[in-house]
Amino acid sequence: MKKAQAVERIDQMPVEARPARPNDYLSDNHPVWCPGCGHFFVLRALTKALAWLGRPAEELAMITGIGCSSRLPAYLASYGFHGVHGRALAVATGLKAARPDLTVLVAGGDGDGYSIGGNHFLHACRRNMDLTYLVMDNEVYGMTKGQPSPTSAPDWHSKLAPHGTGINAFNPMGVALAAGASFIARGFAGDPKGLTKLISDGIEHKGFSVIEIKSPCVTFRPEQKAWQKQMRSLNVSPTPNKLEAAQAIHASDGFDTGIFYQADLPIFDPQSEATTTLDELEQELVL
Amino acid sequence: MKKAQAVERIDQMPVEARPARPNDYLSDNHPVWCPGCGHFFVLRALTKALAWLGRPAEELAMITGIGCSSRLPAYLASYGFHGVHGRALAVATGLKAARPDLTVLVAGGDGDGYSIGGNHFLHACRRNMDLTYLVMDNEVYGMTKGQPSPTSAPDWHSKLAPHGTGINAFNPMGVALAAGASFIARGFAGDPKGLTKLISDGIEHKGFSVIEIKSPCVTFRPEQKAWQKQMRSLNVSPTPNKLEAAQAIHASDGFDTGIFYQADLPIFDPQSEATTTLDELEQELVL
Amino acid sequence: MTDTRPIPAPIPDSHRLSVSISGAGGAGAVTVGLILLEAFGKAGFYGALTRSFGPQIRGGESAVFLNLSDQPIETLPEATDIHLALDWKNFERFADEIPLTANTEIFYDDSREKPPALVTESGAECTPLPLLNTLKEIKGGRINMLGLGVLAKRLGLAEHAIEQALQKTLGRKGDEAVQLSRQTVEAGQALVEAPKTSPLKGWQPSEQARWHLSGNEACAIGALRGGLKLAAAYPITPATDIVEYLAPRLEKVGGQVLIAEDELAAMNMVIGGAFGGVPAMTATSGPGFALMTEAMGLAVASETPALVVTVMRGGPSTGIPTKSEQADLNQVLYGLHGDAPHVVVAPLNVSESVWVTQWALGLAEHLQTLVVLATDQHLGQSRMICDPTLPEDMSQTRGLTRLRAEPRTTGDPAYQRYALSADGLSPMSEPGLPGAQYTADGLEHTETGLPSSSAQDHRDQLAKRAQKLTEFDYGDDWATYLPADKAKHLILTWGSSFEACKEAVARHNAEAKKGKQVSLLGLRLLMPLQSKSLRQLCKGHQVTVVEQNATGQLYHYLLSEQALPKSSQSFARPGPILFTPGELQTYLRSLTEEAT
Amino acid sequence: MTDTRPIPAPIPDSHRLSVSISGAGGAGAVTVGLILLEAFGKAGFYGALTRSFGPQIRGGESAVFLNLSDQPIETLPEATDIHLALDWKNFERFADEIPLTANTEIFYDDSREKPPALVTESGAECTPLPLLNTLKEIKGGRINMLGLGVLAKRLGLAEHAIEQALQKTLGRKGDEAVQLSRQTVEAGQALVEAPKTSPLKGWQPSEQARWHLSGNEACAIGALRGGLKLAAAYPITPATDIVEYLAPRLEKVGGQVLIAEDELAAMNMVIGGAFGGVPAMTATSGPGFALMTEAMGLAVASETPALVVTVMRGGPSTGIPTKSEQADLNQVLYGLHGDAPHVVVAPLNVSESVWVTQWALGLAEHLQTLVVLATDQHLGQSRMICDPTLPEDMSQTRGLTRLRAEPRTTGDPAYQRYALSADGLSPMSEPGLPGAQYTADGLEHTETGLPSSSAQDHRDQLAKRAQKLTEFDYGDDWATYLPADKAKHLILTWGSSFEACKEAVARHNAEAKKGKQVSLLGLRLLMPLQSKSLRQLCKGHQVTVVEQNATGQLYHYLLSEQALPKSSQSFARPGPILFTPGELQTYLRSLTEEAT
Ligand SMILES: Cc1ncc(C[n+]2csc(CCOP(=O)(O)OP(=O)(O)O)c2C)c(N)n1
Ligand SMILES: Cc1ncc(C[n+]2csc(CCOP(=O)(O)OP(=O)(O)O)c2C)c(N)n1
Ligand code: SF4
Ligand code: SF4
Ligand SMILES: [Mg+2]
Ligand SMILES: [Mg+2]
């Protein structure tokens, strides 16, 4: 298999090779999202980050599951895989193992990633492969029209939980930290600059990068429009110390953004080299 | 549905009602485990704890998945469910919701619980229902004859991973803490007294109790016999403080036992009461 | 079969009306449709409403189609009589579903886009109206209510019906909102003339109490009637509504809804609840069903009752999630590994979904096994005004409960959970019952439940699990048979294709000579197939199996069970567009002509 | 069909030997069997070894059965010629599988328990030997090696064969260990007399190179031959061996094994790898397969190549994990929701598992879809000394690769991943290729891959996915046909039942008159069923479908495809005991008698 290459930054490339604009990373397809949906802004920040990093679109692959957020690949000019609900990280793991030369991005929603996809989330963190995972967290299942997700507050009322779920919200960053992810950040769809920076840092980080992005669902959680006032832009600084990170994650009211944890941890990067021929292997069968 | 009752302790019961011995909680079936397997000692500690707590066997249900450890229910005199691999916590959640009056115990292995069952582990912690979960961790898939599990050390060589997995071991207690479990302990199969105490404390604790039990697989991990010398008995004291617990879990070399965290957290205990008749509900359909 | 009734006469054209409404997201087309349906109900009539969504999540365009009559009607409109276009946004996306003809009357706003070419080419009569202009004078008024007024007037709908429907549908928004809507509706009514002869002329209002419900609501109520106490589910279109309908209601009858982290959890939670002694169910669709099959096998092997409602959508894979198809039959019949006998039932229309679901849950409890109830997006999400259909006596085949074990004391013989018995059923104990402890197991086991790999135990338990399903007497409910006199041809169908077939057969028989008339069979119990009765009934007929999928899954299944006479054939085509009676009528014509 | 060969003559009784060995956990019965098999191989002979485990994980008793001959043999022993009981621990657990007769010679230790009643009642000749006593004189010697010596002597096996087998099997434990074993074996040989006439008298050693392998190893090698680069799996009995065999080897040819957290991950990892451009597979069994079906549908809908090997075990649910059954056929054919055409192949014996797996991976790559290869515990875990079977020309139907897209530059027409085409195949791009970016999708889509719910797109893409499988020319490999002259009866079977049928038919035909002889067909390509060829071939025969499950799954499938003549019948029974040639021969006798 092809060997992994370092991600090249746009500023290290010869001028003529530099991609012109974030729009070069956009496809012609118009998003099906509701007007005002936070996911539009995530798409924007992502293309900006990609332009900044400057890898050609054909060397990128964006893998997703199912959900409003998971519609992302069709809007990018990169390769994409829009798979089944909750399994994007597994598809990405297979792809990255087969093709370490590619920049493999994964995206999805809080339902896709933390509910049905929870097990792959745990194990992707643990494997710490060089993947970047963007979770567009709107604390709701948008696509299926408004059910509570693991990150919904216990007292949020919905059809499915008329009195709220009564269950504490899932703590994605805390779990990612305990499970072994090496880059853990929170961003906000409404903070284009900050988010662009976080995404490009996440992609450049070697290892599994989790970026938990607060991205309002204007249709089923209109009250999330208030996030625009509440979120703080990149007010957190990275630490490579697990306990400090745990403390920062624990102490945050959920409105802080920035990199909460970044460390050099061993990366699962299965090496293999053709050193034998098939004929030699077949000889083993012979009596 | 029947209402939950407080677990009665044997010492609060009239003498004639007291179960005579731990053996009253044993069935007639002889375990299929290999001679010397740690799971024998877990079974023993469990029946002792049950005798100590003194609830009649028919009011207990032991739910498991698949694995050597998961064979447990057949050896108990209680009700049992030996389901499919990795789903014991989900079965137990359904049972406890339907029958809050029962004492519902869940058991399994590191593969069953942390690999295929990882998502239910996360969400059982988060729900924090009043269940007690015994994980007999031997850092291997015993039943399928010796493959690396999530808790295997990255450099443990096996047929499936001839050079080791190269992946950091899963941190069950750290993840349980981040995910919301309210009682988190580590025990050792080779420490009967300590383990009995942890199990009975776990059952008495109101909320989701995770007891990570080091239980050697003498067949596929014979080197684990050394644990007998390495493990310390109940040298850890409980704290209700998450950060302190995180620190203790983080700092431990894996040989400490005791309760690392215990706190009163909100329990998911869906209340429902018959306040309407079916006829009334059907009236809604009528034009 | 008690359920043998003559095929009703077709609904005359003068007694049916098709109305459709389309508009951009937020324009409120669906609300108009819902109020109109309710109003027709209040006026004593019947109706069926289906919706169609564009690809957008919510911001996008949508459309509703209504088929209205003074007689029970559960089919889709075939030719639109009146169409209201609140705007022309992406109208072409619905072109497949809104059949315009030269007789269609179209109303639209005169101040924006003109009707697109495909509309004008249809020859439909397009009437521009000053909708937005009129709205300027109504502060807060919405264009859809104006449209509702236009439709009400053109349809000749009674004032009181509209008024009651507004109250019922908008009442919870408060008096002011209702008042504003009323005013806007009136303004809409003023924009058009009343038709010379009311389209409702000659319509006989029903005096009966009728139901207004969707198939998904019907399922939910049916399950409640069956004693449901635990529903565990993970949301998935088009099944979520069932659980959303249950959520506020189940808790009021002493049960509860568990929101599972995934379908694997949902199915296992159901098993846990049922093991604990309560009737339990989940609801899902193809992709979620796939994830549940492993645990479904556990329900079969451990003999734990479980009801799984699957609301089929377009497949394979994520497919077409918001539209209907009958393509998951193979999965529900054969998706389990090993020889895993279970029960599969499917209601034939919305109204019977109530009792069929009750029956299904009862069968699960009584037979201590997995029961799959298969419906589809059309049955599940269409709303109907229909006659209640509850069999008078649900106690016989339908009031089914679990055979429970008795407590035991020392000296009693040991409890054998999986004891062999004449009918394959063994009394089921439940935690709490003294002396009857056991361990339920998905491993093959002895009569007491101890794991066993002996050939004898395997044969015995396989036979037991098969036998309890085949020996059971399902009564007359396995099918609905509508025979025609001297019919050579028999149409055999299932699920949501049934109503379209029924209408097509009714129309065909009304115009066909004796001998060219066609009989109809709707199969309700798909597994275990009542092959003997079915063979009996098919005998002497040329059977055509009608179903909405690409490969003729039911047809092949019936062949595999040797239930069909030799000359039988398949008439199958994929979704997402449903069969219409007209399409099927054309087919019946060619079929019966060819046959002579 | 090139694969048409006459049915070979049956192996004469004097050219076959059945040996079994049993003992408590740790006694080493299995090791004796493995060395004995290897020794027979080294001596130029053939053999088949199956194991049986008690319920214990590892500490429990176990047994091995060997069927040995100087001709290719892949069936189970039917009557034990020689049994070695290292002890009598739970011997009755294997009674089903160790058929003792009055001709059986049994050796056991004289110092412990006596043979149990069921042994003495069989009339077998029981010879007590001072095994433990002899061991006292050999420091570190083990009872099983003593037993090996006894068997070697009684079987008249050449010294050099035993010596080579000891070297090969124990060599990695070091010279001392081998020396100790050799000494113990010799001591064993001294305990018994050589038989008057060697049981191997008249046996012709083969001069050919032969293979010594299990079906699971064969699968692994076949996949490597097919260009496998990524295997992702979660352990499950009896499939784990495949991945364990691959683990140290795949990395040496530039590929890798991923240990997945569960089967859901495994299947999706395979899809990810294949999307990235490399041939990829997973291996599992029924319960794991169930968990994979959702993602399998994704492979079908997104047209991503994927090979899934499923090694069937007893079902339903967890069932009988260590034993064989052919009861997951329904699941592999029909387990996916929606109309989801895919390929299902099944090798007929261990040796052909190599090329059939290579073929299967090639089909997945070439047809860009899901291919399921179904084997079972018996095929997978039995060890055989057999002739290599690699078709001379794997390049035609078997050397199959992916149709890859070309890079594109500006000005080229846009790349259409799902372009309609005459054969249903479209060139597949892969990340890295400039200008041919696309998004693979499990939602129904247009030719470019954009989600679509249009009826036309749905019909087109459903047809494309079906067509590419039905239009493809699978050549002659879809079945093996062994015709008998003027045969009225045809036995149709699949998978691990084939070898037993073949042996039974050979014996039957050898003694039956012309006209009562029987032909045999082994079906290798189960889906898409080559109905036309099959019908052709079955024509004029009375077909009996033989399979190891309770409900006749293959029989019903063939009925559903109308592939069988009218009078066809099913001969099916569940596992876990395999068919033996004798059992089938009895059946054939009654079959052909009844027919006259
Ligand atoms: C196996 C399966 N289960 C359920 C669904 C239904 N489903 C589709 S998207 C979704 C949740 C989406 O929520 P989230 O991931 O938070 O994304 P959002 O729409 O909020 O961006 C669900 C439950 C499905 N497609 N497949
Ligand atoms: C769906 C499914 N996948 C895989 C298996 C195979 N399997 C059975 S037990 C087991 C692992 C057991 O390991 P663990 O849970 O650690 O228990 P132990 O045997 O070590 O006590 C596996 C992989 C299965 N039964 N079902
Ligand atoms: S439903 Fe919510 S998440 Fe989905 S597109 Fe609309 S606003 Fe965005
Ligand atoms: S294999 Fe290991 S875990 Fe299983 S019973 Fe034997 S010693 Fe115990
Ligand atoms: Mg969301
Ligand atoms: Mg383990």
Coordinates of N, CA, C and O in Angstrom, one line a residue, chain C residues 295-304 336 339-342 368-370 465 468, chain D residues 316:
Chain C
A295 N -30.5 -10.4 17.5 CA -31.2 -10.6 18.7 C -32.6 -11.2 18.5 O -33.2 -11.8 19.3
M296 N -33.2 -11.0 17.3 CA -34.4 -11.6 16.9 C -34.3 -13.1 17.0 O -35.1 -13.8 17.5
G297 N -33.1 -13.6 16.5 CA -32.8 -15.0 16.6 C -32.8 -15.5 18.1 O -33.2 -16.6 18.4
L298 N -32.3 -14.6 18.9 CA -32.3 -14.9 20.3 C -33.7 -15.1 20.9 O -34.0 -16.0 21.7
A299 N -34.6 -14.2 20.5 CA -36.0 -14.3 20.9 C -36.5 -15.6 20.5 O -37.2 -16.3 21.3
V300 N -36.2 -16.0 19.3 CA -36.7 -17.3 18.8 C -36.2 -18.5 19.6 O -36.9 -19.3 20.1
A301 N -34.8 -18.5 19.7 CA -34.2 -19.6 20.4 C -34.5 -19.7 21.9 O -34.6 -20.8 22.4
S302 N -34.6 -18.5 22.5 CA -34.8 -18.5 24.0 C -36.3 -18.5 24.2 O -36.7 -18.5 25.4
E303 N -37.1 -18.5 23.2 CA -38.6 -18.5 23.3 C -39.1 -17.3 24.2 O -39.9 -17.5 25.0
T304 N -38.5 -16.2 23.9 CA -39.0 -15.0 24.5 C -39.9 -14.2 23.6 O -39.5 -13.9 22.5
L336 N -33.1 -14.3 9.5 CA -32.4 -14.8 10.6 C -31.6 -16.0 10.2 O -32.0 -16.8 9.3
D339 N -32.3 -22.4 11.4 CA -33.8 -22.6 11.2 C -34.5 -21.9 12.4 O -34.5 -22.4 13.5
A340 N -35.0 -20.8 12.1 CA -35.6 -19.9 13.1 C -37.0 -19.5 12.8 O -37.3 -18.4 12.4
P341 N -37.9 -20.4 13.1 CA -39.3 -20.1 12.8 C -39.9 -19.0 13.6 O -39.6 -18.9 14.8
H342 N -40.6 -18.1 13.0 CA -41.2 -17.0 13.7 C -42.5 -16.6 12.9 O -42.8 -17.2 11.9
Q368 N -44.8 -17.3 22.5 CA -43.5 -17.1 23.1 C -42.4 -17.1 22.0 O -41.5 -17.9 22.0
T369 N -42.6 -16.2 21.1 CA -41.6 -16.1 20.0 C -41.6 -14.7 19.4 O -42.3 -13.8 19.8
L370 N -40.8 -14.6 18.4 CA -40.7 -13.3 17.6 C -41.9 -13.2 16.7 O -42.1 -14.1 15.9
R465 N -39.9 -25.6 18.6 CA -40.1 -24.2 18.1 C -40.9 -24.1 16.8 O -41.6 -23.1 16.6
K468 N -44.9 -25.3 17.6 CA -45.8 -24.4 18.3 C -46.4 -23.4 17.4 O -47.5 -22.9 17.6
Chain D
P316 N -30.6 -22.0 15.5 CA -30.5 -20.5 15.4 C -29.8 -19.9 16.6 O -29.4 -20.6 17.5

